[in-house]
């Protein structure tokens, strides 16, 4: 399922995009393609239960992608991502095919962050296992 970060050529708020993502998962979608427009928190706070959720993100990604990501959630970003990727990660697997900025995987209790490029300051700090 494709979820666009724009509606009628206007950028959706981060809250509206998250509501669309949550609704898609609630209605049984397990494979999502998000066309981001700088929204924050994409892919975080999803509860897949015993299932798996696969999310592919393209376009400019805002802060805290995959924040509080749960086990069973896999996020792949085609490009770079902004601050706090995987913040408070609770088990999600996050792959960024580009650079990450400050605070990536900060305070991650579980989960994995793969970064193809470089990272900014404070990456992988205060994690349970770093």
PDB file of N, CA and C in Angstrom, residues 15-96:
ATOM      1  N   UNK A  15       1.272  14.383  12.158  1.00  0.00           N
ATOM      2  CA  UNK A  15       0.180  13.691  12.856  1.00  0.00           C
ATOM      3  C   UNK A  15      -0.764  13.021  11.856  1.00  0.00           C
ATOM      4  N   UNK A  16      -1.137  13.734  10.791  1.00  0.00           N
ATOM      5  CA  UNK A  16      -2.056  13.171   9.793  1.00  0.00           C
ATOM      6  C   UNK A  16      -1.423  11.973   9.087  1.00  0.00           C
ATOM      7  N   UNK A  17      -0.141  12.068   8.746  1.00  0.00           N
ATOM      8  CA  UNK A  17       0.530  10.942   8.096  1.00  0.00           C
ATOM      9  C   UNK A  17       0.587   9.747   9.038  1.00  0.00           C
ATOM     10  N   UNK A  18       0.917   9.976  10.302  1.00  0.00           N
ATOM     11  CA  UNK A  18       0.953   8.865  11.257  1.00  0.00           C
ATOM     12  C   UNK A  18      -0.419   8.223  11.400  1.00  0.00           C
ATOM     13  N   UNK A  19      -1.471   9.023  11.436  1.00  0.00           N
ATOM     14  CA  UNK A  19      -2.824   8.464  11.526  1.00  0.00           C
ATOM     15  C   UNK A  19      -3.133   7.589  10.318  1.00  0.00           C
ATOM     16  N   UNK A  20      -2.694   8.005   9.124  1.00  0.00           N
ATOM     17  CA  UNK A  20      -2.903   7.198   7.917  1.00  0.00           C
ATOM     18  C   UNK A  20      -2.129   5.886   7.992  1.00  0.00           C
ATOM     19  N   UNK A  21      -0.898   5.943   8.499  1.00  0.00           N
ATOM     20  CA  UNK A  21      -0.082   4.732   8.641  1.00  0.00           C
ATOM     21  C   UNK A  21      -0.707   3.794   9.672  1.00  0.00           C
ATOM     22  N   UNK A  22      -1.084   4.332  10.821  1.00  0.00           N
ATOM     23  CA  UNK A  22      -1.708   3.516  11.875  1.00  0.00           C
ATOM     24  C   UNK A  22      -2.989   2.853  11.363  1.00  0.00           C
ATOM     25  N   UNK A  23      -3.804   3.608  10.618  1.00  0.00           N
ATOM     26  CA  UNK A  23      -5.055   3.059  10.080  1.00  0.00           C
ATOM     27  C   UNK A  23      -4.776   1.934   9.090  1.00  0.00           C
ATOM     28  N   UNK A  24      -3.768   2.103   8.238  1.00  0.00           N
ATOM     29  CA  UNK A  24      -3.425   1.065   7.259  1.00  0.00           C
ATOM     30  C   UNK A  24      -3.016  -0.226   7.964  1.00  0.00           C
ATOM     31  N   UNK A  25      -2.190  -0.110   8.997  1.00  0.00           N
ATOM     32  CA  UNK A  25      -1.753  -1.291   9.747  1.00  0.00           C
ATOM     33  C   UNK A  25      -2.940  -1.914  10.481  1.00  0.00           C
ATOM     34  N   UNK A  26      -3.764  -1.093  11.091  1.00  0.00           N
ATOM     35  CA  UNK A  26      -4.955  -1.580  11.804  1.00  0.00           C
ATOM     36  C   UNK A  26      -5.890  -2.348  10.858  1.00  0.00           C
ATOM     37  N   UNK A  27      -5.948  -1.901   9.600  1.00  0.00           N
ATOM     38  CA  UNK A  27      -6.817  -2.541   8.611  1.00  0.00           C
ATOM     39  C   UNK A  27      -6.148  -3.706   7.883  1.00  0.00           C
ATOM     40  N   UNK A  28      -4.963  -4.117   8.340  1.00  0.00           N
ATOM     41  CA  UNK A  28      -4.343  -5.334   7.833  1.00  0.00           C
ATOM     42  C   UNK A  28      -3.203  -5.174   6.847  1.00  0.00           C
ATOM     43  N   UNK A  29      -2.789  -3.962   6.537  1.00  0.00           N
ATOM     44  CA  UNK A  29      -1.653  -3.780   5.624  1.00  0.00           C
ATOM     45  C   UNK A  29      -0.354  -4.088   6.354  1.00  0.00           C
ATOM     46  N   UNK A  30       0.485  -4.895   5.726  1.00  0.00           N
ATOM     47  CA  UNK A  30       1.763  -5.268   6.335  1.00  0.00           C
ATOM     48  C   UNK A  30       2.953  -4.848   5.488  1.00  0.00           C
ATOM     49  N   UNK A  31       2.679  -4.275   4.332  1.00  0.00           N
ATOM     50  CA  UNK A  31       3.733  -3.785   3.458  1.00  0.00           C
ATOM     51  C   UNK A  31       3.333  -2.388   2.990  1.00  0.00           C
ATOM     52  N   UNK A  32       4.084  -1.389   3.456  1.00  0.00           N
ATOM     53  CA  UNK A  32       3.745   0.003   3.169  1.00  0.00           C
ATOM     54  C   UNK A  32       4.887   0.695   2.454  1.00  0.00           C
ATOM     55  N   UNK A  33       4.539   1.565   1.540  1.00  0.00           N
ATOM     56  CA  UNK A  33       5.508   2.455   0.913  1.00  0.00           C
ATOM     57  C   UNK A  33       5.081   3.877   1.252  1.00  0.00           C
ATOM     58  N   UNK A  34       5.944   4.576   1.976  1.00  0.00           N
ATOM     59  CA  UNK A  34       5.643   5.935   2.417  1.00  0.00           C
ATOM     60  C   UNK A  34       6.405   6.914   1.546  1.00  0.00           C
ATOM     61  N   UNK A  35       5.701   7.843   0.952  1.00  0.00           N
ATOM     62  CA  UNK A  35       6.328   8.920   0.177  1.00  0.00           C
ATOM     63  C   UNK A  35       6.355  10.148   1.079  1.00  0.00           C
ATOM     64  N   UNK A  36       7.454  10.285   1.802  1.00  0.00           N
ATOM     65  CA  UNK A  36       7.579  11.301   2.847  1.00  0.00           C
ATOM     66  C   UNK A  36       7.772  12.697   2.265  1.00  0.00           C
ATOM     67  N   UNK A  37       7.381  13.665   3.072  1.00  0.00           N
ATOM     68  CA  UNK A  37       7.568  15.081   2.753  1.00  0.00           C
ATOM     69  C   UNK A  37       8.093  15.815   3.985  1.00  0.00           C
ATOM     70  N   UNK A  38       9.041  15.180   4.690  1.00  0.00           N
ATOM     71  CA  UNK A  38       9.643  15.795   5.868  1.00  0.00           C
ATOM     72  C   UNK A  38       8.902  15.535   7.167  1.00  0.00           C
ATOM     73  N   UNK A  39       7.935  14.622   7.149  1.00  0.00           N
ATOM     74  CA  UNK A  39       7.182  14.329   8.371  1.00  0.00           C
ATOM     75  C   UNK A  39       8.060  13.609   9.397  1.00  0.00           C
ATOM     76  N   UNK A  40       7.709  13.792  10.656  1.00  0.00           N
ATOM     77  CA  UNK A  40       8.459  13.231  11.781  1.00  0.00           C
ATOM     78  C   UNK A  40       7.830  11.915  12.237  1.00  0.00           C
ATOM     79  N   UNK A  41       8.662  11.047  12.818  1.00  0.00           N
ATOM     80  CA  UNK A  41       8.174   9.845  13.493  1.00  0.00           C
ATOM     81  C   UNK A  41       7.648   8.747  12.582  1.00  0.00           C
ATOM     82  N   UNK A  42       8.012   8.747  11.323  1.00  0.00           N
ATOM     83  CA  UNK A  42       7.488   7.748  10.385  1.00  0.00           C
ATOM     84  C   UNK A  42       7.909   6.344  10.824  1.00  0.00           C
ATOM     85  N   UNK A  43       6.948   5.441  10.902  1.00  0.00           N
ATOM     86  CA  UNK A  43       7.227   4.041  11.197  1.00  0.00           C
ATOM     87  C   UNK A  43       7.377   3.704  12.664  1.00  0.00           C
ATOM     88  N   UNK A  44       7.285   4.685  13.527  1.00  0.00           N
ATOM     89  CA  UNK A  44       7.380   4.423  14.957  1.00  0.00           C
ATOM     90  C   UNK A  44       6.018   4.113  15.551  1.00  0.00           C
ATOM     91  N   UNK A  45       6.032   3.521  16.703  1.00  0.00           N
ATOM     92  CA  UNK A  45       4.826   3.254  17.492  1.00  0.00           C
ATOM     93  C   UNK A  45       3.812   2.357  16.789  1.00  0.00           C
ATOM     94  N   UNK A  46       4.290   1.482  15.920  1.00  0.00           N
ATOM     95  CA  UNK A  46       3.405   0.501  15.295  1.00  0.00           C
ATOM     96  C   UNK A  46       3.508  -0.797  16.079  1.00  0.00           C
ATOM     97  N   UNK A  47       2.396  -1.449  16.311  1.00  0.00           N
ATOM     98  CA  UNK A  47       2.380  -2.686  17.075  1.00  0.00           C
ATOM     99  C   UNK A  47       1.976  -3.824  16.147  1.00  0.00           C
ATOM    100  N   UNK A  48       2.957  -4.573  15.600  1.00  0.00           N
ATOM    101  CA  UNK A  48       2.619  -5.629  14.644  1.00  0.00           C
ATOM    102  C   UNK A  48       2.101  -6.913  15.276  1.00  0.00           C
ATOM    103  N   UNK A  49       2.182  -7.037  16.600  1.00  0.00           N
ATOM    104  CA  UNK A  49       1.766  -8.280  17.237  1.00  0.00           C
ATOM    105  C   UNK A  49       2.658  -9.415  16.778  1.00  0.00           C
ATOM    106  N   UNK A  50       2.056 -10.517  16.336  1.00  0.00           N
ATOM    107  CA  UNK A  50       2.831 -11.665  15.860  1.00  0.00           C
ATOM    108  C   UNK A  50       3.201 -11.542  14.387  1.00  0.00           C
ATOM    109  N   UNK A  51       2.715 -10.505  13.723  1.00  0.00           N
ATOM    110  CA  UNK A  51       2.997 -10.298  12.302  1.00  0.00           C
ATOM    111  C   UNK A  51       4.259  -9.465  12.125  1.00  0.00           C
ATOM    112  N   UNK A  52       4.587  -9.214  10.872  1.00  0.00           N
ATOM    113  CA  UNK A  52       5.703  -8.324  10.533  1.00  0.00           C
ATOM    114  C   UNK A  52       5.161  -7.197   9.672  1.00  0.00           C
ATOM    115  N   UNK A  53       5.747  -6.024   9.840  1.00  0.00           N
ATOM    116  CA  UNK A  53       5.389  -4.864   9.032  1.00  0.00           C
ATOM    117  C   UNK A  53       6.648  -4.416   8.307  1.00  0.00           C
ATOM    118  N   UNK A  54       6.552  -4.283   6.994  1.00  0.00           N
ATOM    119  CA  UNK A  54       7.666  -3.802   6.180  1.00  0.00           C
ATOM    120  C   UNK A  54       7.305  -2.434   5.632  1.00  0.00           C
ATOM    121  N   UNK A  55       8.180  -1.470   5.886  1.00  0.00           N
ATOM    122  CA  UNK A  55       7.936  -0.093   5.462  1.00  0.00           C
ATOM    123  C   UNK A  55       9.117   0.377   4.630  1.00  0.00           C
ATOM    124  N   UNK A  56       8.823   0.873   3.440  1.00  0.00           N
ATOM    125  CA  UNK A  56       9.845   1.502   2.595  1.00  0.00           C
ATOM    126  C   UNK A  56       9.521   2.984   2.537  1.00  0.00           C
ATOM    127  N   UNK A  57      10.533   3.811   2.789  1.00  0.00           N
ATOM    128  CA  UNK A  57      10.333   5.258   2.831  1.00  0.00           C
ATOM    129  C   UNK A  57      11.192   5.917   1.762  1.00  0.00           C
ATOM    130  N   UNK A  58      10.572   6.802   0.994  1.00  0.00           N
ATOM    131  CA  UNK A  58      11.310   7.609   0.028  1.00  0.00           C
ATOM    132  C   UNK A  58      10.925   9.069   0.239  1.00  0.00           C
ATOM    133  N   UNK A  59      11.753   9.957  -0.277  1.00  0.00           N
ATOM    134  CA  UNK A  59      11.502  11.386  -0.089  1.00  0.00           C
ATOM    135  C   UNK A  59      12.173  11.889   1.174  1.00  0.00           C
ATOM    136  N   UNK A  60      12.077  13.186   1.433  1.00  0.00           N
ATOM    137  CA  UNK A  60      12.733  13.751   2.617  1.00  0.00           C
ATOM    138  C   UNK A  60      12.092  13.247   3.913  1.00  0.00           C
ATOM    139  N   UNK A  61      12.936  12.726   4.794  1.00  0.00           N
ATOM    140  CA  UNK A  61      12.472  12.138   6.053  1.00  0.00           C
ATOM    141  C   UNK A  61      12.734  13.112   7.195  1.00  0.00           C
ATOM    142  N   UNK A  62      11.726  13.375   8.006  1.00  0.00           N
ATOM    143  CA  UNK A  62      11.885  14.249   9.166  1.00  0.00           C
ATOM    144  C   UNK A  62      12.521  13.516  10.337  1.00  0.00           C
ATOM    145  N   UNK A  63      12.553  14.173  11.469  1.00  0.00           N
ATOM    146  CA  UNK A  63      13.191  13.622  12.665  1.00  0.00           C
ATOM    147  C   UNK A  63      12.447  12.404  13.200  1.00  0.00           C
ATOM    148  N   UNK A  64      13.196  11.608  13.940  1.00  0.00           N
ATOM    149  CA  UNK A  64      12.697  10.463  14.708  1.00  0.00           C
ATOM    150  C   UNK A  64      12.007   9.386  13.884  1.00  0.00           C
ATOM    151  N   UNK A  65      12.548   9.104  12.712  1.00  0.00           N
ATOM    152  CA  UNK A  65      12.065   7.970  11.928  1.00  0.00           C
ATOM    153  C   UNK A  65      12.212   6.710  12.773  1.00  0.00           C
ATOM    154  N   UNK A  66      11.181   5.906  12.868  1.00  0.00           N
ATOM    155  CA  UNK A  66      11.239   4.651  13.605  1.00  0.00           C
ATOM    156  C   UNK A  66      11.338   4.806  15.109  1.00  0.00           C
ATOM    157  N   UNK A  67      11.059   5.999  15.627  1.00  0.00           N
ATOM    158  CA  UNK A  67      11.133   6.212  17.074  1.00  0.00           C
ATOM    159  C   UNK A  67      10.149   5.289  17.786  1.00  0.00           C
ATOM    160  N   UNK A  68      10.619   4.631  18.816  1.00  0.00           N
ATOM    161  CA  UNK A  68       9.835   3.664  19.579  1.00  0.00           C
ATOM    162  C   UNK A  68       9.354   2.520  18.688  1.00  0.00           C
ATOM    163  N   UNK A  69      10.180   2.172  17.686  1.00  0.00           N
ATOM    164  CA  UNK A  69       9.835   1.082  16.771  1.00  0.00           C
ATOM    165  C   UNK A  69       9.791  -0.251  17.501  1.00  0.00           C
ATOM    166  N   UNK A  70       8.797  -1.044  17.201  1.00  0.00           N
ATOM    167  CA  UNK A  70       8.577  -2.307  17.892  1.00  0.00           C
ATOM    168  C   UNK A  70       9.133  -3.490  17.107  1.00  0.00           C
ATOM    169  N   UNK A  71       9.399  -4.568  17.826  1.00  0.00           N
ATOM    170  CA  UNK A  71       9.867  -5.793  17.202  1.00  0.00           C
ATOM    171  C   UNK A  71       8.851  -6.234  16.155  1.00  0.00           C
ATOM    172  N   UNK A  72       9.362  -6.686  15.006  1.00  0.00           N
ATOM    173  CA  UNK A  72       8.493  -7.083  13.907  1.00  0.00           C
ATOM    174  C   UNK A  72       8.322  -5.991  12.872  1.00  0.00           C
ATOM    175  N   UNK A  73       8.838  -4.799  13.167  1.00  0.00           N
ATOM    176  CA  UNK A  73       8.777  -3.687  12.220  1.00  0.00           C
ATOM    177  C   UNK A  73      10.124  -3.562  11.522  1.00  0.00           C
ATOM    178  N   UNK A  74      10.092  -3.532  10.202  1.00  0.00           N
ATOM    179  CA  UNK A  74      11.308  -3.317   9.419  1.00  0.00           C
ATOM    180  C   UNK A  74      11.096  -2.086   8.554  1.00  0.00           C
ATOM    181  N   UNK A  75      12.037  -1.138   8.654  1.00  0.00           N
ATOM    182  CA  UNK A  75      11.952   0.120   7.915  1.00  0.00           C
ATOM    183  C   UNK A  75      13.202   0.263   7.060  1.00  0.00           C
ATOM    184  N   UNK A  76      13.013   0.568   5.783  1.00  0.00           N
ATOM    185  CA  UNK A  76      14.128   0.829   4.872  1.00  0.00           C
ATOM    186  C   UNK A  76      13.914   2.209   4.265  1.00  0.00           C
ATOM    187  N   UNK A  77      14.921   3.079   4.425  1.00  0.00           N
ATOM    188  CA  UNK A  77      14.859   4.433   3.878  1.00  0.00           C
ATOM    189  C   UNK A  77      15.761   4.496   2.656  1.00  0.00           C
ATOM    190  N   UNK A  78      15.194   4.892   1.540  1.00  0.00           N
ATOM    191  CA  UNK A  78      15.965   5.043   0.311  1.00  0.00           C
ATOM    192  C   UNK A  78      16.517   6.462   0.265  1.00  0.00           C
ATOM    193  N   UNK A  79      17.600   6.687   0.987  1.00  0.00           N
ATOM    194  CA  UNK A  79      18.212   8.010   1.077  1.00  0.00           C
ATOM    195  C   UNK A  79      18.657   8.277   2.500  1.00  0.00           C
ATOM    196  N   UNK A  80      18.895   9.528   2.801  1.00  0.00           N
ATOM    197  CA  UNK A  80      19.364   9.929   4.128  1.00  0.00           C
ATOM    198  C   UNK A  80      18.192  10.225   5.052  1.00  0.00           C
ATOM    199  N   UNK A  81      18.483  10.332   6.347  1.00  0.00           N
ATOM    200  CA  UNK A  81      17.441  10.610   7.333  1.00  0.00           C
ATOM    201  C   UNK A  81      17.941  11.634   8.348  1.00  0.00           C
ATOM    202  N   UNK A  82      17.011  12.332   8.948  1.00  0.00           N
ATOM    203  CA  UNK A  82      17.300  13.428   9.864  1.00  0.00           C
ATOM    204  C   UNK A  82      17.582  12.920  11.285  1.00  0.00           C
ATOM    205  N   UNK A  83      17.610  13.832  12.237  1.00  0.00           N
ATOM    206  CA  UNK A  83      17.980  13.532  13.625  1.00  0.00           C
ATOM    207  C   UNK A  83      17.117  12.438  14.264  1.00  0.00           C
ATOM    208  N   UNK A  84      17.747  11.732  15.195  1.00  0.00           N
ATOM    209  CA  UNK A  84      17.088  10.791  16.102  1.00  0.00           C
ATOM    210  C   UNK A  84      16.432   9.589  15.430  1.00  0.00           C
ATOM    211  N   UNK A  85      17.010   9.093  14.341  1.00  0.00           N
ATOM    212  CA  UNK A  85      16.512   7.854  13.734  1.00  0.00           C
ATOM    213  C   UNK A  85      16.577   6.754  14.785  1.00  0.00           C
ATOM    214  N   UNK A  86      15.500   6.006  14.971  1.00  0.00           N
ATOM    215  CA  UNK A  86      15.488   4.890  15.905  1.00  0.00           C
ATOM    216  C   UNK A  86      15.559   5.278  17.366  1.00  0.00           C
ATOM    217  N   UNK A  87      15.188   6.501  17.692  1.00  0.00           N
ATOM    218  CA  UNK A  87      15.196   6.970  19.081  1.00  0.00           C
ATOM    219  C   UNK A  87      14.307   6.055  19.919  1.00  0.00           C
ATOM    220  N   UNK A  88      14.790   5.613  21.055  1.00  0.00           N
ATOM    221  CA  UNK A  88      14.073   4.687  21.942  1.00  0.00           C
ATOM    222  C   UNK A  88      13.591   3.434  21.207  1.00  0.00           C
ATOM    223  N   UNK A  89      14.413   2.910  20.317  1.00  0.00           N
ATOM    224  CA  UNK A  89      14.044   1.729  19.539  1.00  0.00           C
ATOM    225  C   UNK A  89      13.738   0.572  20.481  1.00  0.00           C
ATOM    226  N   UNK A  90      12.592  -0.056  20.276  1.00  0.00           N
ATOM    227  CA  UNK A  90      12.147  -1.161  21.124  1.00  0.00           C
ATOM    228  C   UNK A  90      12.208  -2.506  20.406  1.00  0.00           C
ATOM    229  N   UNK A  91      12.878  -2.551  19.244  1.00  0.00           N
ATOM    230  CA  UNK A  91      13.025  -3.820  18.553  1.00  0.00           C
ATOM    231  C   UNK A  91      12.942  -3.760  17.045  1.00  0.00           C
ATOM    232  N   UNK A  92      12.675  -2.610  16.467  1.00  0.00           N
ATOM    233  CA  UNK A  92      12.584  -2.487  15.006  1.00  0.00           C
ATOM    234  C   UNK A  92      13.958  -2.635  14.360  1.00  0.00           C
ATOM    235  N   UNK A  93      13.957  -3.102  13.120  1.00  0.00           N
ATOM    236  CA  UNK A  93      15.159  -3.110  12.296  1.00  0.00           C
ATOM    237  C   UNK A  93      15.021  -1.962  11.311  1.00  0.00           C
ATOM    238  N   UNK A  94      15.972  -1.034  11.357  1.00  0.00           N
ATOM    239  CA  UNK A  94      15.918   0.165  10.526  1.00  0.00           C
ATOM    240  C   UNK A  94      17.173   0.205   9.664  1.00  0.00           C
ATOM    241  N   UNK A  95      16.985   0.379   8.361  1.00  0.00           N
ATOM    242  CA  UNK A  95      18.093   0.483   7.417  1.00  0.00           C
ATOM    243  C   UNK A  95      17.983   1.816   6.697  1.00  0.00           C
ATOM    244  N   UNK A  96      19.048   2.605   6.749  1.00  0.00           N
ATOM    245  CA  UNK A  96      19.090   3.894   6.060  1.00  0.00           C
ATOM    246  C   UNK A  96      20.140   3.794   4.960  1.00  0.00           C
TER     247      UNK A  96
END
